[in-house]
C-alpha atoms as a PDB file:
ATOM      1  CA  MET A   1      86.851 116.118 122.267  1.00  0.00           C
ATOM      2  CA  MET A   2      83.193 116.782 121.916  1.00  0.00           C
ATOM      3  CA  SER A   3      82.064 119.633 119.789  1.00  0.00           C
ATOM      4  CA  TRP A   4      79.971 122.399 121.210  1.00  0.00           C
ATOM      5  CA  GLU A   5      76.932 120.992 119.344  1.00  0.00           C
ATOM      6  CA  GLN A   6      77.454 117.473 120.652  1.00  0.00           C
ATOM      7  CA  ARG A   7      77.751 118.792 124.252  1.00  0.00           C
ATOM      8  CA  LYS A   8      74.501 120.816 123.754  1.00  0.00           C
ATOM      9  CA  LYS A   9      72.736 117.618 122.562  1.00  0.00           C
ATOM     10  CA  ALA A  10      74.056 115.592 125.443  1.00  0.00           C
ATOM     11  CA  ALA A  11      73.083 118.263 127.957  1.00  0.00           C
ATOM     12  CA  ALA A  12      69.520 118.413 126.481  1.00  0.00           C
ATOM     13  CA  ALA A  13      69.171 114.616 126.647  1.00  0.00           C
ATOM     14  CA  LEU A  14      70.362 114.662 130.257  1.00  0.00           C
ATOM     15  CA  HIS A  15      67.922 117.454 131.089  1.00  0.00           C
ATOM     16  CA  GLU A  16      65.098 115.469 129.469  1.00  0.00           C
ATOM     17  CA  LYS A  17      65.985 112.323 131.365  1.00  0.00           C
ATOM     18  CA  LEU A  18      66.141 114.252 134.707  1.00  0.00           C
ATOM     19  CA  GLN A  19      62.703 115.701 133.974  1.00  0.00           C
ATOM     20  CA  ILE A  20      61.328 112.227 133.384  1.00  0.00           C
ATOM     21  CA  LEU A  21      62.954 111.110 136.656  1.00  0.00           C
ATOM     22  CA  ARG A  22      61.405 114.177 138.347  1.00  0.00           C
ATOM     23  CA  SER A  23      57.965 113.245 136.999  1.00  0.00           C
ATOM     24  CA  ILE A  24      58.145 109.506 137.898  1.00  0.00           C
ATOM     25  CA  THR A  25      59.344 110.252 141.491  1.00  0.00           C
ATOM     26  CA  HIS A  26      56.824 113.080 141.987  1.00  0.00           C
ATOM     27  CA  SER A  27      59.681 115.362 142.834  1.00  0.00           C
ATOM     28  CA  ARG A  28      59.096 119.200 143.001  1.00  0.00           C
ATOM     29  CA  ALA A  29      62.820 119.875 142.980  1.00  0.00           C
ATOM     30  CA  LEU A  30      64.293 122.228 140.425  1.00  0.00           C
ATOM     31  CA  SER A  31      67.966 121.572 140.529  1.00  0.00           C
ATOM     32  CA  ASP A  32      69.524 118.422 139.069  1.00  0.00           C
ATOM     33  CA  ALA A  33      71.117 117.377 142.355  1.00  0.00           C
ATOM     34  CA  SER A  34      67.850 117.773 144.210  1.00  0.00           C
ATOM     35  CA  ILE A  35      66.008 115.657 141.643  1.00  0.00           C
ATOM     36  CA  ILE A  36      68.543 112.854 142.046  1.00  0.00           C
ATOM     37  CA  MET A  37      68.357 113.094 145.874  1.00  0.00           C
ATOM     38  CA  ASP A  38      64.522 112.846 145.640  1.00  0.00           C
ATOM     39  CA  ALA A  39      64.776 109.874 143.263  1.00  0.00           C
ATOM     40  CA  SER A  40      67.132 108.159 145.820  1.00  0.00           C
ATOM     41  CA  GLU A  41      64.614 108.669 148.579  1.00  0.00           C
ATOM     42  CA  TYR A  42      61.829 107.413 146.418  1.00  0.00           C
ATOM     43  CA  ILE A  43      63.835 104.253 145.660  1.00  0.00           C
ATOM     44  CA  LYS A  44      64.372 103.697 149.421  1.00  0.00           C
ATOM     45  CA  GLU A  45      60.639 104.062 150.065  1.00  0.00           C
ATOM     46  CA  LEU A  46      59.894 101.524 147.300  1.00  0.00           C
ATOM     47  CA  LYS A  47      62.298  99.034 148.798  1.00  0.00           C
ATOM     48  CA  GLN A  48      60.653  99.430 152.198  1.00  0.00           C
ATOM     49  CA  LYS A  49      57.277  98.785 150.564  1.00  0.00           C
ATOM     50  CA  VAL A  50      58.543  95.654 148.958  1.00  0.00           C
ATOM     51  CA  VAL A  51      59.823  94.375 152.282  1.00  0.00           C
ATOM     52  CA  ARG A  52      56.468  95.136 153.973  1.00  0.00           C
ATOM     53  CA  LEU A  53      54.530  93.409 151.190  1.00  0.00           C
ATOM     54  CA  LYS A  54      56.743  90.320 151.356  1.00  0.00           C
ATOM     55  CA  GLN A  55      56.124  90.130 155.078  1.00  0.00           C
ATOM     56  CA  GLU A  56      52.361  90.538 154.593  1.00  0.00           C
ATOM     57  CA  MET A  57      52.418  87.827 152.016  1.00  0.00           C
ATOM     58  CA  ALA A  58      54.287  85.428 154.196  1.00  0.00           C
ATOM     59  CA  CYS A  59      51.811  86.055 156.996  1.00  0.00           C
ATOM     60  CA  GLU A  60      48.854  85.478 154.681  1.00  0.00           C
ATOM     61  CA  GLU A  61      50.442  82.246 153.380  1.00  0.00           C
ATOM     62  CA  ALA A  62      50.888  80.963 156.924  1.00  0.00           C
ATOM     63  CA  GLU A  63      47.316  81.899 157.839  1.00  0.00           C
ATOM     64  CA  ALA A  64      46.099  80.149 154.668  1.00  0.00           C
ATOM     65  CA  ALA A  65      48.112  77.006 155.554  1.00  0.00           C
ATOM     66  CA  GLY A  66      46.627  77.034 159.046  1.00  0.00           C
ATOM     67  CA  ALA A  67      43.128  77.434 157.746  1.00  0.00           C
ATOM     68  CA  LEU A  68      43.665  74.691 155.203  1.00  0.00           C
ATOM     69  CA  LEU A  69      44.852  72.436 157.935  1.00  0.00           C
ATOM     70  CA  LYS A  70      41.868  73.187 160.212  1.00  0.00           C
ATOM     71  CA  HIS A  71      39.384  72.458 157.291  1.00  0.00           C
ATOM     72  CA  SER A  72      41.234  69.530 155.809  1.00  0.00           C
ATOM     73  CA  SER A  73      39.917  66.015 156.244  1.00  0.00           C
ATOM     74  CA  SER A  74      43.387  64.725 157.029  1.00  0.00           C
ATOM     75  CA  PRO A  75      43.976  63.864 160.643  1.00  0.00           C
ATOM     76  CA  SER A  76      46.125  66.279 162.611  1.00  0.00           C
ATOM     77  CA  PRO A  77      49.069  66.150 163.264  1.00  0.00           C
ATOM     78  CA  VAL A  78      50.774  65.383 160.029  1.00  0.00           C
ATOM     79  CA  VAL A  79      54.405  64.170 160.266  1.00  0.00           C
ATOM     80  CA  THR A  80      56.485  63.336 157.335  1.00  0.00           C
ATOM     81  CA  VAL A  81      60.081  62.140 157.404  1.00  0.00           C
ATOM     82  CA  GLU A  82      62.358  61.691 154.376  1.00  0.00           C
ATOM     83  CA  THR A  83      65.818  60.223 154.380  1.00  0.00           C
ATOM     84  CA  LEU A  84      68.560  62.455 153.038  1.00  0.00           C
ATOM     85  CA  ALA A  85      71.697  60.763 151.759  1.00  0.00           C
ATOM     86  CA  GLY A  86      74.963  62.199 150.611  1.00  0.00           C
ATOM     87  CA  ALA A  87      78.734  62.127 151.074  1.00  0.00           C
ATOM     88  CA  GLY A  88      78.727  58.860 153.060  1.00  0.00           C
ATOM     89  CA  LYS A  89      76.389  60.374 155.662  1.00  0.00           C
ATOM     90  CA  HIS A  90      72.639  60.535 155.958  1.00  0.00           C
ATOM     91  CA  GLY A  91      70.098  62.491 157.781  1.00  0.00           C
ATOM     92  CA  PHE A  92      66.374  63.273 157.676  1.00  0.00           C
ATOM     93  CA  LEU A  93      64.047  66.024 156.500  1.00  0.00           C
ATOM     94  CA  ILE A  94      61.268  66.245 159.062  1.00  0.00           C
ATOM     95  CA  ASN A  95      58.029  68.114 158.516  1.00  0.00           C
ATOM     96  CA  VAL A  96      55.462  68.529 161.198  1.00  0.00           C
ATOM     97  CA  LEU A  97      52.093  70.281 160.850  1.00  0.00           C
ATOM     98  CA  SER A  98      49.521  70.394 163.511  1.00  0.00           C
ATOM     99  CA  ASP A  99      46.324  72.475 163.922  1.00  0.00           C
ATOM    100  CA  LYS A 100      47.128  72.765 167.672  1.00  0.00           C
ATOM    101  CA  SER A 101      50.202  74.222 169.364  1.00  0.00           C
ATOM    102  CA  CYS A 102      50.867  73.788 173.031  1.00  0.00           C
ATOM    103  CA  PRO A 103      53.580  75.292 175.255  1.00  0.00           C
ATOM    104  CA  GLY A 104      56.769  73.287 175.028  1.00  0.00           C
ATOM    105  CA  LEU A 105      55.864  71.340 171.893  1.00  0.00           C
ATOM    106  CA  LEU A 106      58.998  72.454 170.000  1.00  0.00           C
ATOM    107  CA  VAL A 107      61.208  71.652 172.972  1.00  0.00           C
ATOM    108  CA  SER A 108      59.628  68.238 173.376  1.00  0.00           C
ATOM    109  CA  ILE A 109      60.255  67.416 169.707  1.00  0.00           C
ATOM    110  CA  LEU A 110      63.817  68.641 169.871  1.00  0.00           C
ATOM    111  CA  GLU A 111      64.425  66.491 172.977  1.00  0.00           C
ATOM    112  CA  ALA A 112      63.098  63.505 171.051  1.00  0.00           C
ATOM    113  CA  PHE A 113      65.661  64.257 168.307  1.00  0.00           C
ATOM    114  CA  ASP A 114      68.416  64.393 170.913  1.00  0.00           C
ATOM    115  CA  GLU A 115      67.334  61.003 172.392  1.00  0.00           C
ATOM    116  CA  LEU A 116      67.618  59.545 168.908  1.00  0.00           C
ATOM    117  CA  GLY A 117      71.054  61.003 168.562  1.00  0.00           C
ATOM    118  CA  LEU A 118      69.958  63.369 165.807  1.00  0.00           C
ATOM    119  CA  SER A 119      71.510  66.877 165.623  1.00  0.00           C
ATOM    120  CA  VAL A 120      69.354  69.558 164.080  1.00  0.00           C
ATOM    121  CA  LEU A 121      71.362  71.153 161.253  1.00  0.00           C
ATOM    122  CA  GLN A 122      68.654  73.559 160.161  1.00  0.00           C
ATOM    123  CA  ALA A 123      65.114  74.292 161.311  1.00  0.00           C
ATOM    124  CA  THR A 124      62.202  76.629 160.706  1.00  0.00           C
ATOM    125  CA  ALA A 125      59.319  76.660 163.183  1.00  0.00           C
ATOM    126  CA  SER A 126      56.070  78.526 163.636  1.00  0.00           C
ATOM    127  CA  CYS A 127      54.074  78.056 166.914  1.00  0.00           C
ATOM    128  CA  ALA A 128      51.407  80.752 166.652  1.00  0.00           C
ATOM    129  CA  ASP A 129      47.939  79.279 166.294  1.00  0.00           C
ATOM    130  CA  THR A 130      49.060  76.206 164.474  1.00  0.00           C
ATOM    131  CA  PHE A 131      52.335  74.355 164.817  1.00  0.00           C
ATOM    132  CA  ARG A 132      54.791  74.062 161.821  1.00  0.00           C
ATOM    133  CA  LEU A 133      58.214  72.619 161.926  1.00  0.00           C
ATOM    134  CA  GLU A 134      60.617  71.815 159.090  1.00  0.00           C
ATOM    135  CA  ALA A 135      63.921  70.470 160.270  1.00  0.00           C
ATOM    136  CA  VAL A 136      66.970  68.848 158.695  1.00  0.00           C
ATOM    137  CA  GLY A 137      68.510  66.387 161.165  1.00  0.00           C
ATOM    138  CA  GLY A 138      71.803  64.724 160.744  1.00  0.00           C
ATOM    139  CA  GLU A 139      72.355  61.334 162.291  1.00  0.00           C
ATOM    140  CA  ASN A 140      74.979  61.437 165.103  1.00  0.00           C
ATOM    141  CA  GLN A 141      75.890  58.065 166.595  1.00  0.00           C
ATOM    142  CA  VAL A 142      72.810  55.917 167.077  1.00  0.00           C
ATOM    143  CA  ASP A 143      72.366  52.896 164.676  1.00  0.00           C
ATOM    144  CA  ASN A 144      68.969  51.551 163.480  1.00  0.00           C
ATOM    145  CA  VAL A 145      67.397  55.028 163.161  1.00  0.00           C
ATOM    146  CA  ASP A 146      65.180  55.168 160.147  1.00  0.00           C
ATOM    147  CA  GLU A 147      62.345  57.310 158.949  1.00  0.00           C
ATOM    148  CA  HIS A 148      59.696  55.308 160.801  1.00  0.00           C
ATOM    149  CA  VAL A 149      61.662  55.534 164.112  1.00  0.00           C
ATOM    150  CA  VAL A 150      62.008  59.317 163.721  1.00  0.00           C
ATOM    151  CA  LYS A 151      58.259  59.718 162.871  1.00  0.00           C
ATOM    152  CA  GLN A 152      57.134  57.603 165.858  1.00  0.00           C
ATOM    153  CA  ALA A 153      59.512  59.573 168.149  1.00  0.00           C
ATOM    154  CA  VAL A 154      58.015  62.977 166.971  1.00  0.00           C
ATOM    155  CA  LEU A 155      54.422  61.682 167.292  1.00  0.00           C
ATOM    156  CA  GLN A 156      55.171  60.386 170.839  1.00  0.00           C
ATOM    157  CA  ALA A 157      56.660  63.723 171.792  1.00  0.00           C
ATOM    158  CA  MET A 158      53.622  65.513 170.482  1.00  0.00           C
ATOM    159  CA  ARG A 159      51.286  63.165 172.409  1.00  0.00           C
ATOM    160  CA  THR A 160      53.259  63.626 175.583  1.00  0.00           C
ATOM    161  CA  CYS A 161      53.296  67.395 175.266  1.00  0.00           C
ATOM    162  CA  SER A 162      49.624  67.509 174.428  1.00  0.00           C
ATOM    163  CA  SER A 163      48.638  65.317 177.479  1.00  0.00           C
ATOM    164  CA  GLN A 164      50.860  67.470 179.761  1.00  0.00           C
ATOM    165  CA  GLY A 165      49.353  70.637 178.385  1.00  0.00           C
ATOM    166  CA  CYS A 166      45.808  69.318 179.107  1.00  0.00           C
ATOM    167  CA  ARG A 167      46.823  68.488 182.661  1.00  0.00           C
ATOM    168  CA  GLN A 168      48.366  71.909 183.218  1.00  0.00           C
ATOM    169  CA  GLN A 169      45.209  73.648 181.914  1.00  0.00           C
ATOM    170  CA  GLN A 170      43.004  71.568 184.280  1.00  0.00           C
ATOM    171  CA  GLU A 171      45.101  72.464 187.354  1.00  0.00           C
END
């Protein structure tokens, strides 16, 4: 058992820590329970701020990537395809970056994958001002599909979509 003096020291230490917590969280509460409740709310607010800041940073990074693409000397679009191998199977990591996005571009690229017999295992796409796609495609049944074939199919899908988009705008 704790002696009366030890309990008094523990209570004083707890009270001091609660006062520090009260100060940090800008609480005006007087009771211990209210200070803890205010601290809990403060933590929730901080978590929400972190989420908002992460979202803002992601948007700024996407805008910066788009601006970099618009001002880069490299021709648009940029398509890279890497072969992924493992466990007796292989697939592809496909990255597409274009300073232009047209309606139906993502669908057109996905249809090209389907024609090659590639299934999309995972993908991330952004079609706002610029077009970005990162996809992991697994080979289904078609033989003789390599990086070059996938890249050419993606570029052809982009050209087709772009020319159809221009025709639709003229009409």
